[in-house]
Amino acid sequence: MSENTSIRTTAGRGRLYSNVLDTIGDTPIIRINTIPTHGATIYVKAEAFNPAGSIKDRLAVNIIEAAERSGALKPGQTVVEATSGNTGIGLAMVCAQKGYPLVVTMADSFSVERRRLMRMLGAKVILTPRALKGFGMYQKAVALSKAHGWFLASQFETEANADIHEATTAREIMADFDGSRLDYVVTGYGTGGTVSGLGRVLRKERPETKIILTEPANAQLIGSGHAQERDTTNAPTASHPAFEPHPIQGWTPDFIPAVLQEAIDNAYYDDLIPIAGADGIQGAKDLAQKEGIFTGISGGSTFAVALKVAETAPEGSVILCMLPDTGERYLSTPLFDGIAEDMDASEVEISKSTPDAQMD
Ligand code: PMP
């Protein structure tokens, strides 16, 4: 418990921001205090502090700005992308700020709040049948870009993805742990941009830090050892045979992305630990209810793996766990199963403990 003898004060950020995009990154790394961590110290990097609420804000701004720098994206040109949500929300923010129309393709199995958020930010959301999985929404985005001459953001193949994690996410970890012990970094993968970007920097500058990668227990694409079929542009040509639908939205599409392949080919991870969706949901609930840290299912899953790492790690180990987004994005998903709208028996009892303003 910290000493609590006077009111908290703050000093401002010491600058005025010229636009919302300049607020991306520099997310806080926060220590876990109440949840038992088996003799380790666990920190989480809370990506919900990004302006559109997830780690994908970083990728979104860099995809657009790298394309502006190269001339691949022309002023006013429409941007199109297949995304399960966070990339779409990030792109919608960036495109709104910079004045590009955005079209997102998305399987209808993803949470409805994500669609509405993107539409709120001015994007068009084109739903694709869930039976066609991630591959179907990807094919739709490619087809639309070819048919209309739109700029395809290509988060699963573009160099702009891992580059921004190398230039920002990894640099923040290096700076915040400067002079401090860091034994493990734990992350999952969607595109693989986070792990590939972190791997480039940590392998060179903090080789003693072990990188732990995780994937859903029922969709162990890397764990299966089965290579991904690709075409000459590095894009997948078929759904991966080890894929099964899983509840960890934003993780593990039904193919091994080219961006992730870099981490596999360069051995950017020291261990691969699968996690069941139910354990990830419990991890997110524990973070919310015992630490006051609100994250999504992928953050809860990464945290559950960090706890597993802590169980076998040497006493006193320091572990950093990536939390990609906020739990608020999951109101209509299994994360909120058991979180009731109506009063339960204990709440009714509290209500009845005084005679005022009672429900019928
Ligand atoms: N969790 C969530 C909720 C995500 O949206 C994503 C990105 N799709 C990830 C994790 C994985 O990040 P990356 O794409 O960098 O591997």
mmCIF file of C-alpha atoms and ligand atoms in Angstrom:
data_model
loop_
_atom_site.group_PDB
_atom_site.id
_atom_site.type_symbol
_atom_site.label_atom_id
_atom_site.label_comp_id
_atom_site.label_asym_id
_atom_site.label_seq_id
_atom_site.Cartn_x
_atom_site.Cartn_y
_atom_site.Cartn_z
ATOM 1 C CA MET A 1 0.000 0.000 0.000
ATOM 2 C CA SER A 2 1.438 3.397 -0.895
ATOM 3 C CA GLU A 3 1.279 6.154 1.711
ATOM 4 C CA ASN A 4 -1.931 8.088 1.338
ATOM 5 C CA THR A 5 -1.513 11.319 3.235
ATOM 6 C CA SER A 6 -2.367 13.949 0.612
ATOM 7 C CA ILE A 7 -4.439 14.404 -2.524
ATOM 8 C CA ARG A 8 -2.986 13.177 -5.831
ATOM 9 C CA THR A 9 -1.693 15.845 -8.154
ATOM 10 C CA THR A 10 -0.887 15.841 -11.865
ATOM 11 C CA ALA A 11 1.295 18.138 -13.950
ATOM 12 C CA GLY A 12 -0.078 17.881 -17.512
ATOM 13 C CA ARG A 13 1.763 16.279 -20.403
ATOM 14 C CA GLY A 14 3.935 19.327 -20.970
ATOM 15 C CA ARG A 15 2.760 19.779 -24.550
ATOM 16 C CA LEU A 16 -0.245 20.626 -26.683
ATOM 17 C CA TYR A 17 -1.127 17.974 -29.291
ATOM 18 C CA SER A 18 -1.725 19.115 -32.848
ATOM 19 C CA ASN A 19 -3.897 16.080 -33.645
ATOM 20 C CA VAL A 20 -5.197 12.870 -32.060
ATOM 21 C CA LEU A 21 -2.703 10.664 -33.942
ATOM 22 C CA ASP A 22 0.199 12.194 -32.018
ATOM 23 C CA THR A 23 -1.278 10.683 -28.850
ATOM 24 C CA ILE A 24 -0.705 7.107 -30.091
ATOM 25 C CA GLY A 25 1.794 5.011 -28.113
ATOM 26 C CA ASP A 26 3.715 5.636 -24.901
ATOM 27 C CA THR A 27 1.225 3.400 -23.105
ATOM 28 C CA PRO A 28 1.826 2.734 -19.400
ATOM 29 C CA ILE A 29 3.484 -0.392 -17.988
ATOM 30 C CA ILE A 30 1.681 -1.251 -14.737
ATOM 31 C CA ARG A 31 2.610 -3.672 -11.918
ATOM 32 C CA ILE A 32 0.224 -6.406 -10.742
ATOM 33 C CA ASN A 33 -0.337 -6.118 -6.984
ATOM 34 C CA THR A 34 -3.200 -8.289 -5.701
ATOM 35 C CA ILE A 35 -3.344 -11.390 -7.912
ATOM 36 C CA PRO A 36 -0.845 -14.018 -6.599
ATOM 37 C CA THR A 37 2.104 -14.179 -9.031
ATOM 38 C CA HIS A 38 4.060 -17.206 -7.706
ATOM 39 C CA GLY A 39 7.071 -15.210 -6.517
ATOM 40 C CA ALA A 40 7.450 -13.292 -9.789
ATOM 41 C CA THR A 41 6.751 -9.623 -10.489
ATOM 42 C CA ILE A 42 4.329 -9.219 -13.378
ATOM 43 C CA TYR A 43 3.824 -5.984 -15.294
ATOM 44 C CA VAL A 44 1.218 -5.344 -17.982
ATOM 45 C CA LYS A 45 1.531 -2.926 -20.904
ATOM 46 C CA ALA A 46 -1.958 -1.450 -21.190
ATOM 47 C CA GLU A 47 -2.585 -0.710 -24.885
ATOM 48 C CA ALA A 48 -6.137 0.426 -24.107
ATOM 49 C CA PHE A 49 -4.542 3.812 -23.355
ATOM 50 C CA ASN A 50 -4.145 4.402 -27.108
ATOM 51 C CA PRO A 51 -6.698 6.954 -28.432
ATOM 52 C CA ALA A 52 -8.908 4.429 -30.254
ATOM 53 C CA GLY A 53 -8.420 1.908 -27.462
ATOM 54 C CA SER A 54 -6.020 -0.736 -28.783
ATOM 55 C CA ILE A 55 -2.516 -1.671 -29.832
ATOM 56 C CA LYS A 56 -3.675 -1.542 -33.459
ATOM 57 C CA ASP A 57 -3.737 2.271 -33.448
ATOM 58 C CA ARG A 58 0.044 2.038 -33.879
ATOM 59 C CA LEU A 59 -0.190 -0.151 -36.959
ATOM 60 C CA ALA A 60 -3.084 1.857 -38.405
ATOM 61 C CA VAL A 61 -1.242 5.178 -38.364
ATOM 62 C CA ASN A 62 1.908 3.615 -39.798
ATOM 63 C CA ILE A 63 0.153 1.758 -42.629
ATOM 64 C CA ILE A 64 -1.385 5.037 -43.767
ATOM 65 C CA GLU A 65 1.718 7.178 -43.229
ATOM 66 C CA ALA A 66 4.109 4.633 -44.824
ATOM 67 C CA ALA A 67 1.790 4.573 -47.873
ATOM 68 C CA GLU A 68 1.712 8.378 -47.932
ATOM 69 C CA ARG A 69 5.522 8.440 -47.792
ATOM 70 C CA SER A 70 5.883 5.882 -50.615
ATOM 71 C CA GLY A 71 3.128 7.430 -52.755
ATOM 72 C CA ALA A 72 1.087 4.190 -52.712
ATOM 73 C CA LEU A 73 -1.820 6.125 -51.166
ATOM 74 C CA LYS A 74 -3.090 9.210 -53.000
ATOM 75 C CA PRO A 75 -4.953 12.102 -51.338
ATOM 76 C CA GLY A 76 -8.630 11.202 -50.933
ATOM 77 C CA GLN A 77 -8.149 7.592 -52.118
ATOM 78 C CA THR A 78 -10.370 4.986 -50.425
ATOM 79 C CA VAL A 79 -8.648 2.595 -48.008
ATOM 80 C CA VAL A 80 -9.941 -1.004 -47.667
ATOM 81 C CA GLU A 81 -9.000 -3.703 -45.164
ATOM 82 C CA ALA A 82 -10.162 -7.024 -43.719
ATOM 83 C CA THR A 83 -10.153 -6.758 -39.931
ATOM 84 C CA SER A 84 -11.715 -8.386 -36.907
ATOM 85 C CA GLY A 85 -12.143 -4.979 -35.369
ATOM 86 C CA ASN A 86 -9.251 -3.288 -33.663
ATOM 87 C CA THR A 87 -7.331 -2.578 -36.862
ATOM 88 C CA GLY A 88 -10.557 -1.322 -38.409
ATOM 89 C CA ILE A 89 -11.270 0.950 -35.440
ATOM 90 C CA GLY A 90 -7.682 2.265 -35.539
ATOM 91 C CA LEU A 91 -7.843 2.781 -39.318
ATOM 92 C CA ALA A 92 -11.230 4.491 -38.958
ATOM 93 C CA MET A 93 -9.707 6.975 -36.493
ATOM 94 C CA VAL A 94 -6.684 7.597 -38.737
ATOM 95 C CA CYS A 95 -8.762 7.892 -41.923
ATOM 96 C CA ALA A 96 -11.233 10.238 -40.203
ATOM 97 C CA GLN A 97 -8.383 12.473 -39.044
ATOM 98 C CA LYS A 98 -6.628 12.465 -42.428
ATOM 99 C CA GLY A 99 -9.684 12.529 -44.687
ATOM 100 C CA TYR A 100 -9.550 9.139 -46.428
ATOM 101 C CA PRO A 101 -12.781 7.128 -46.951
ATOM 102 C CA LEU A 102 -12.486 3.671 -45.312
ATOM 103 C CA VAL A 103 -14.205 0.367 -46.189
ATOM 104 C CA VAL A 104 -13.761 -2.549 -43.757
ATOM 105 C CA THR A 105 -14.654 -6.178 -44.462
ATOM 106 C CA MET A 106 -15.465 -8.271 -41.403
ATOM 107 C CA ALA A 107 -16.941 -11.727 -40.687
ATOM 108 C CA ASP A 108 -20.352 -11.400 -39.040
ATOM 109 C CA SER A 109 -19.141 -13.482 -36.069
ATOM 110 C CA PHE A 110 -17.186 -10.617 -34.510
ATOM 111 C CA SER A 111 -18.730 -8.479 -31.774
ATOM 112 C CA VAL A 112 -21.386 -6.003 -32.921
ATOM 113 C CA GLU A 113 -19.931 -3.151 -30.852
ATOM 114 C CA ARG A 114 -16.837 -3.268 -33.083
ATOM 115 C CA ARG A 115 -18.935 -2.716 -36.234
ATOM 116 C CA ARG A 116 -20.812 0.139 -34.636
ATOM 117 C CA LEU A 117 -17.612 1.770 -33.398
ATOM 118 C CA MET A 118 -16.174 1.749 -36.920
ATOM 119 C CA ARG A 119 -19.379 3.151 -38.380
ATOM 120 C CA MET A 120 -19.394 5.806 -35.628
ATOM 121 C CA LEU A 121 -15.897 6.781 -36.807
ATOM 122 C CA GLY A 122 -17.211 7.156 -40.353
ATOM 123 C CA ALA A 123 -16.182 3.822 -41.926
ATOM 124 C CA LYS A 124 -18.308 1.533 -44.114
ATOM 125 C CA VAL A 125 -18.420 -2.034 -42.731
ATOM 126 C CA ILE A 126 -19.086 -4.862 -45.205
ATOM 127 C CA LEU A 127 -20.040 -8.117 -43.438
ATOM 128 C CA THR A 128 -18.933 -11.497 -44.786
ATOM 129 C CA PRO A 129 -20.351 -14.936 -43.864
ATOM 130 C CA ARG A 130 -18.729 -16.459 -40.753
ATOM 131 C CA ALA A 131 -18.550 -19.842 -42.521
ATOM 132 C CA LEU A 132 -15.918 -18.341 -44.847
ATOM 133 C CA LYS A 133 -13.792 -17.437 -41.789
ATOM 134 C CA GLY A 134 -10.958 -14.901 -41.835
ATOM 135 C CA PHE A 135 -9.946 -16.037 -45.285
ATOM 136 C CA GLY A 136 -13.355 -15.023 -46.692
ATOM 137 C CA MET A 137 -13.211 -11.473 -45.340
ATOM 138 C CA TYR A 138 -9.657 -11.170 -46.644
ATOM 139 C CA GLN A 139 -10.671 -12.323 -50.149
ATOM 140 C CA LYS A 140 -13.523 -9.792 -50.123
ATOM 141 C CA ALA A 141 -11.146 -6.922 -49.261
ATOM 142 C CA VAL A 142 -8.737 -7.952 -52.046
ATOM 143 C CA ALA A 143 -11.592 -8.207 -54.559
ATOM 144 C CA LEU A 144 -12.968 -4.768 -53.604
ATOM 145 C CA SER A 145 -9.534 -3.173 -53.869
ATOM 146 C CA LYS A 146 -9.002 -4.647 -57.346
ATOM 147 C CA ALA A 147 -12.496 -3.792 -58.564
ATOM 148 C CA HIS A 148 -12.412 -0.152 -57.396
ATOM 149 C CA GLY A 149 -8.701 0.779 -57.343
ATOM 150 C CA TRP A 150 -8.752 1.185 -53.547
ATOM 151 C CA PHE A 151 -5.634 1.065 -51.354
ATOM 152 C CA LEU A 152 -5.481 -2.314 -49.571
ATOM 153 C CA ALA A 153 -3.970 -1.845 -46.108
ATOM 154 C CA SER A 154 -2.645 -5.472 -46.015
ATOM 155 C CA GLN A 155 -1.997 -5.640 -42.269
ATOM 156 C CA PHE A 156 -1.052 -9.339 -42.541
ATOM 157 C CA GLU A 157 1.704 -8.766 -45.140
ATOM 158 C CA THR A 158 2.877 -5.157 -44.907
ATOM 159 C CA GLU A 159 6.306 -4.243 -43.532
ATOM 160 C CA ALA A 160 4.663 -1.181 -41.957
ATOM 161 C CA ASN A 161 3.221 -3.534 -39.305
ATOM 162 C CA ALA A 162 6.271 -4.973 -37.488
ATOM 163 C CA ASP A 163 8.206 -1.763 -38.316
ATOM 164 C CA ILE A 164 5.991 0.344 -36.044
ATOM 165 C CA HIS A 165 6.299 -2.103 -33.141
ATOM 166 C CA GLU A 166 10.076 -2.033 -33.641
ATOM 167 C CA ALA A 167 10.001 1.795 -33.699
ATOM 168 C CA THR A 168 7.515 2.379 -30.853
ATOM 169 C CA THR A 169 6.275 -0.579 -28.738
ATOM 170 C CA ALA A 170 9.747 -2.114 -28.369
ATOM 171 C CA ARG A 171 11.437 1.265 -27.756
ATOM 172 C CA GLU A 172 8.938 2.044 -24.976
ATOM 173 C CA ILE A 173 9.697 -1.299 -23.284
ATOM 174 C CA MET A 174 13.447 -0.682 -23.638
ATOM 175 C CA ALA A 175 13.104 2.799 -22.148
ATOM 176 C CA ASP A 176 10.742 1.883 -19.304
ATOM 177 C CA PHE A 177 12.857 -1.141 -18.254
ATOM 178 C CA ASP A 178 16.155 0.722 -18.687
ATOM 179 C CA GLY A 179 18.318 -0.363 -15.758
ATOM 180 C CA SER A 180 15.574 -2.761 -14.529
ATOM 181 C CA ARG A 181 15.389 -6.530 -14.747
ATOM 182 C CA LEU A 182 13.168 -8.037 -17.462
ATOM 183 C CA ASP A 183 13.219 -11.836 -17.773
ATOM 184 C CA TYR A 184 10.170 -12.570 -19.923
ATOM 185 C CA VAL A 185 7.883 -10.786 -22.383
ATOM 186 C CA VAL A 186 4.597 -12.590 -23.097
ATOM 187 C CA THR A 187 2.422 -11.897 -26.161
ATOM 188 C CA GLY A 188 -0.086 -13.587 -28.422
ATOM 189 C CA TYR A 189 -0.395 -12.998 -32.143
ATOM 190 C CA GLY A 190 -2.971 -11.876 -34.645
ATOM 191 C CA THR A 191 -0.943 -10.561 -37.546
ATOM 192 C CA GLY A 192 2.277 -11.199 -35.587
ATOM 193 C CA GLY A 193 3.313 -7.546 -35.850
ATOM 194 C CA THR A 194 3.781 -7.183 -32.101
ATOM 195 C CA VAL A 195 6.007 -10.258 -31.672
ATOM 196 C CA SER A 196 8.048 -9.624 -34.842
ATOM 197 C CA GLY A 197 8.670 -5.973 -33.915
ATOM 198 C CA LEU A 198 9.540 -6.801 -30.297
ATOM 199 C CA GLY A 199 11.749 -9.703 -31.416
ATOM 200 C CA ARG A 200 13.845 -7.502 -33.712
ATOM 201 C CA VAL A 201 14.764 -5.177 -30.834
ATOM 202 C CA LEU A 202 14.848 -7.486 -27.797
ATOM 203 C CA ARG A 203 16.962 -10.174 -29.485
ATOM 204 C CA LYS A 204 19.631 -7.536 -30.242
ATOM 205 C CA GLU A 205 19.439 -5.248 -27.241
ATOM 206 C CA ARG A 206 18.157 -7.475 -24.406
ATOM 207 C CA PRO A 207 19.097 -11.017 -25.456
ATOM 208 C CA GLU A 208 18.650 -12.242 -21.872
ATOM 209 C CA THR A 209 14.906 -11.482 -22.056
ATOM 210 C CA LYS A 210 12.909 -14.547 -23.091
ATOM 211 C CA ILE A 211 9.990 -14.003 -25.453
ATOM 212 C CA ILE A 212 6.980 -16.245 -24.799
ATOM 213 C CA LEU A 213 4.456 -16.580 -27.607
ATOM 214 C CA THR A 214 0.971 -17.949 -27.067
ATOM 215 C CA GLU A 215 -1.941 -19.141 -29.221
ATOM 216 C CA PRO A 216 -5.408 -20.618 -28.543
ATOM 217 C CA ALA A 217 -5.336 -24.220 -27.244
ATOM 218 C CA ASN A 218 -7.885 -25.241 -29.886
ATOM 219 C CA ALA A 219 -6.136 -23.419 -32.779
ATOM 220 C CA GLN A 220 -2.435 -24.214 -32.430
ATOM 221 C CA LEU A 221 -1.318 -23.156 -35.895
ATOM 222 C CA ILE A 222 2.352 -22.753 -34.972
ATOM 223 C CA GLY A 223 2.283 -25.645 -32.499
ATOM 224 C CA SER A 224 1.025 -27.993 -35.219
ATOM 225 C CA GLY A 225 4.285 -27.514 -37.164
ATOM 226 C CA HIS A 226 2.210 -27.423 -40.373
ATOM 227 C CA ALA A 227 3.601 -24.796 -42.814
ATOM 228 C CA GLN A 228 1.245 -22.221 -44.367
ATOM 229 C CA GLU A 229 0.575 -22.367 -48.113
ATOM 230 C CA ARG A 230 1.223 -18.954 -49.734
ATOM 231 C CA ASP A 231 1.213 -17.313 -53.170
ATOM 232 C CA THR A 232 3.998 -15.165 -54.651
ATOM 233 C CA THR A 233 2.750 -12.069 -52.788
ATOM 234 C CA ASN A 234 3.138 -13.985 -49.494
ATOM 235 C CA ALA A 235 -0.644 -14.023 -49.040
ATOM 236 C CA PRO A 236 -2.207 -17.284 -47.772
ATOM 237 C CA THR A 237 -3.867 -19.493 -50.381
ATOM 238 C CA ALA A 238 -5.774 -21.750 -47.979
ATOM 239 C CA SER A 239 -7.164 -21.976 -44.473
ATOM 240 C CA HIS A 240 -4.651 -23.608 -42.072
ATOM 241 C CA PRO A 241 -5.659 -27.201 -41.162
ATOM 242 C CA ALA A 242 -5.020 -26.664 -37.403
ATOM 243 C CA PHE A 243 -7.492 -23.757 -37.198
ATOM 244 C CA GLU A 244 -10.691 -24.040 -35.148
ATOM 245 C CA PRO A 245 -12.955 -21.110 -34.219
ATOM 246 C CA HIS A 246 -11.830 -19.789 -30.803
ATOM 247 C CA PRO A 247 -13.102 -17.047 -28.465
ATOM 248 C CA ILE A 248 -9.870 -15.014 -28.352
ATOM 249 C CA GLN A 249 -10.854 -12.252 -30.795
ATOM 250 C CA GLY A 250 -7.919 -10.579 -32.514
ATOM 251 C CA TRP A 251 -5.688 -13.642 -32.071
ATOM 252 C CA THR A 252 -4.766 -16.398 -34.522
ATOM 253 C CA PRO A 253 -6.628 -16.016 -37.807
ATOM 254 C CA ASP A 254 -7.170 -19.187 -39.857
ATOM 255 C CA PHE A 255 -3.761 -18.796 -41.541
ATOM 256 C CA ILE A 256 -0.176 -17.985 -40.513
ATOM 257 C CA PRO A 257 0.362 -14.376 -41.633
ATOM 258 C CA ALA A 258 3.557 -13.369 -43.446
ATOM 259 C CA VAL A 259 4.226 -10.779 -40.711
ATOM 260 C CA LEU A 260 4.217 -13.579 -38.096
ATOM 261 C CA GLN A 261 6.369 -15.822 -40.311
ATOM 262 C CA GLU A 262 9.306 -13.465 -39.640
ATOM 263 C CA ALA A 263 9.108 -14.318 -35.913
ATOM 264 C CA ILE A 264 8.935 -18.056 -36.705
ATOM 265 C CA ASP A 265 11.819 -17.972 -39.211
ATOM 266 C CA ASN A 266 14.076 -15.910 -36.911
ATOM 267 C CA ALA A 267 13.170 -17.818 -33.725
ATOM 268 C CA TYR A 268 11.947 -14.635 -32.050
ATOM 269 C CA TYR A 269 10.258 -16.661 -29.291
ATOM 270 C CA ASP A 270 11.772 -19.018 -26.727
ATOM 271 C CA ASP A 271 8.615 -20.909 -25.861
ATOM 272 C CA LEU A 272 5.137 -21.348 -27.300
ATOM 273 C CA ILE A 273 2.459 -21.882 -24.636
ATOM 274 C CA PRO A 274 -1.160 -22.581 -25.658
ATOM 275 C CA ILE A 275 -4.039 -21.222 -23.577
ATOM 276 C CA ALA A 276 -7.725 -22.183 -23.472
ATOM 277 C CA GLY A 277 -10.226 -19.404 -24.164
ATOM 278 C CA ALA A 278 -11.997 -20.053 -20.839
ATOM 279 C CA ASP A 279 -8.729 -19.476 -18.937
ATOM 280 C CA GLY A 280 -8.203 -16.235 -20.870
ATOM 281 C CA ILE A 281 -11.697 -15.020 -19.987
ATOM 282 C CA GLN A 282 -10.980 -15.801 -16.317
ATOM 283 C CA GLY A 283 -7.680 -13.922 -16.610
ATOM 284 C CA ALA A 284 -9.492 -10.830 -17.926
ATOM 285 C CA LYS A 285 -12.108 -11.054 -15.143
ATOM 286 C CA ASP A 286 -9.371 -11.349 -12.496
ATOM 287 C CA LEU A 287 -7.505 -8.333 -13.920
ATOM 288 C CA ALA A 288 -10.733 -6.303 -13.875
ATOM 289 C CA GLN A 289 -12.001 -7.376 -10.456
ATOM 290 C CA LYS A 290 -8.726 -7.665 -8.497
ATOM 291 C CA GLU A 291 -6.511 -5.049 -10.164
ATOM 292 C CA GLY A 292 -9.007 -2.643 -11.732
ATOM 293 C CA ILE A 293 -7.323 -3.225 -15.105
ATOM 294 C CA PHE A 294 -9.888 -3.604 -17.892
ATOM 295 C CA THR A 295 -8.720 -5.648 -20.884
ATOM 296 C CA GLY A 296 -10.187 -7.898 -23.564
ATOM 297 C CA ILE A 297 -10.065 -11.670 -23.956
ATOM 298 C CA SER A 298 -6.650 -11.625 -25.667
ATOM 299 C CA GLY A 299 -5.209 -9.559 -22.790
ATOM 300 C CA GLY A 300 -6.726 -11.966 -20.262
ATOM 301 C CA SER A 301 -5.289 -14.908 -22.211
ATOM 302 C CA THR A 302 -1.828 -13.339 -22.359
ATOM 303 C CA PHE A 303 -2.043 -12.682 -18.614
ATOM 304 C CA ALA A 304 -3.094 -16.294 -17.910
ATOM 305 C CA VAL A 305 0.034 -17.406 -19.804
ATOM 306 C CA ALA A 306 2.177 -14.925 -17.833
ATOM 307 C CA LEU A 307 0.889 -16.610 -14.636
ATOM 308 C CA LYS A 308 1.838 -20.028 -16.079
ATOM 309 C CA VAL A 309 5.317 -18.703 -16.862
ATOM 310 C CA ALA A 310 5.558 -17.337 -13.296
ATOM 311 C CA GLU A 311 4.792 -20.799 -11.870
ATOM 312 C CA THR A 312 7.987 -22.328 -13.258
ATOM 313 C CA ALA A 313 10.209 -19.232 -13.555
ATOM 314 C CA PRO A 314 13.034 -18.701 -11.038
ATOM 315 C CA GLU A 315 11.926 -16.869 -7.861
ATOM 316 C CA GLY A 316 12.002 -13.092 -8.353
ATOM 317 C CA SER A 317 11.594 -13.195 -12.145
ATOM 318 C CA VAL A 318 10.169 -10.112 -13.847
ATOM 319 C CA ILE A 319 7.536 -10.718 -16.527
ATOM 320 C CA LEU A 320 5.938 -8.223 -18.928
ATOM 321 C CA CYS A 321 2.549 -9.108 -20.396
ATOM 322 C CA MET A 322 0.993 -7.307 -23.381
ATOM 323 C CA LEU A 323 -2.664 -6.256 -22.944
ATOM 324 C CA PRO A 324 -3.816 -5.370 -26.506
ATOM 325 C CA ASP A 325 -7.144 -3.635 -25.821
ATOM 326 C CA THR A 326 -9.980 -2.699 -23.469
ATOM 327 C CA GLY A 327 -12.657 -5.024 -22.101
ATOM 328 C CA GLU A 328 -15.326 -2.513 -23.059
ATOM 329 C CA ARG A 329 -15.058 -3.832 -26.614
ATOM 330 C CA TYR A 330 -16.497 -7.214 -25.512
ATOM 331 C CA LEU A 331 -19.877 -6.407 -23.936
ATOM 332 C CA SER A 332 -21.730 -8.785 -26.276
ATOM 333 C CA THR A 333 -19.161 -11.621 -26.025
ATOM 334 C CA PRO A 334 -18.517 -14.527 -23.609
ATOM 335 C CA LEU A 335 -16.285 -12.170 -21.573
ATOM 336 C CA PHE A 336 -19.490 -10.736 -20.083
ATOM 337 C CA ASP A 337 -21.288 -14.095 -19.624
ATOM 338 C CA GLY A 338 -22.423 -14.190 -16.010
ATOM 339 C CA ILE A 339 -22.232 -10.381 -15.702
ATOM 340 C CA ALA A 340 -25.940 -9.715 -15.170
ATOM 341 C CA GLU A 341 -28.056 -6.709 -16.126
ATOM 342 C CA ASP A 342 -30.538 -7.275 -13.312
ATOM 343 C CA MET A 343 -29.920 -7.300 -9.578
ATOM 344 C CA ASP A 344 -28.813 -10.616 -8.094
ATOM 345 C CA ALA A 345 -29.871 -11.850 -4.639
ATOM 346 C CA SER A 346 -27.066 -9.994 -2.837
ATOM 347 C CA GLU A 347 -27.959 -6.727 -4.592
ATOM 348 C CA VAL A 348 -31.657 -7.154 -3.770
ATOM 349 C CA GLU A 349 -30.663 -7.696 -0.133
ATOM 350 C CA ILE A 350 -28.686 -4.427 -0.132
ATOM 351 C CA SER A 351 -31.660 -2.660 -1.727
ATOM 352 C CA LYS A 352 -34.016 -4.014 0.962
ATOM 353 C CA SER A 353 -31.697 -2.962 3.781
ATOM 354 C CA THR A 354 -33.288 0.508 3.705
ATOM 355 C CA PRO A 355 -36.948 1.250 2.881
ATOM 356 C CA ASP A 356 -36.242 4.017 0.293
ATOM 357 C CA ALA A 357 -36.457 3.821 -3.518
ATOM 358 C CA GLN A 358 -36.924 0.065 -3.827
ATOM 359 C CA MET A 359 -37.754 -1.754 -7.065
ATOM 360 C CA ASP A 360 -41.063 -3.671 -7.161
HETATM 361 N N1 PMP B 1 -5.340 -8.866 -29.396
HETATM 362 C C1 PMP B 1 -6.253 -8.140 -30.041
HETATM 363 C C2 PMP B 1 -7.561 -7.831 -29.347
HETATM 364 C C3 PMP B 1 -6.001 -7.709 -31.353
HETATM 365 O O1 PMP B 1 -6.939 -6.997 -31.998
HETATM 366 C C4 PMP B 1 -4.772 -8.042 -31.968
HETATM 367 C C5 PMP B 1 -4.494 -7.599 -33.365
HETATM 368 N N2 PMP B 1 -5.300 -8.259 -34.328
HETATM 369 C C6 PMP B 1 -3.850 -8.809 -31.262
HETATM 370 C C7 PMP B 1 -4.170 -9.176 -29.973
HETATM 371 C C8 PMP B 1 -2.554 -9.280 -31.869
HETATM 372 O O2 PMP B 1 -1.633 -8.314 -32.259
HETATM 373 P P1 PMP B 1 -0.723 -8.505 -33.547
HETATM 374 O O3 PMP B 1 -1.602 -8.345 -34.763
HETATM 375 O O4 PMP B 1 0.302 -7.433 -33.454
HETATM 376 O O5 PMP B 1 -0.117 -9.874 -33.520
#
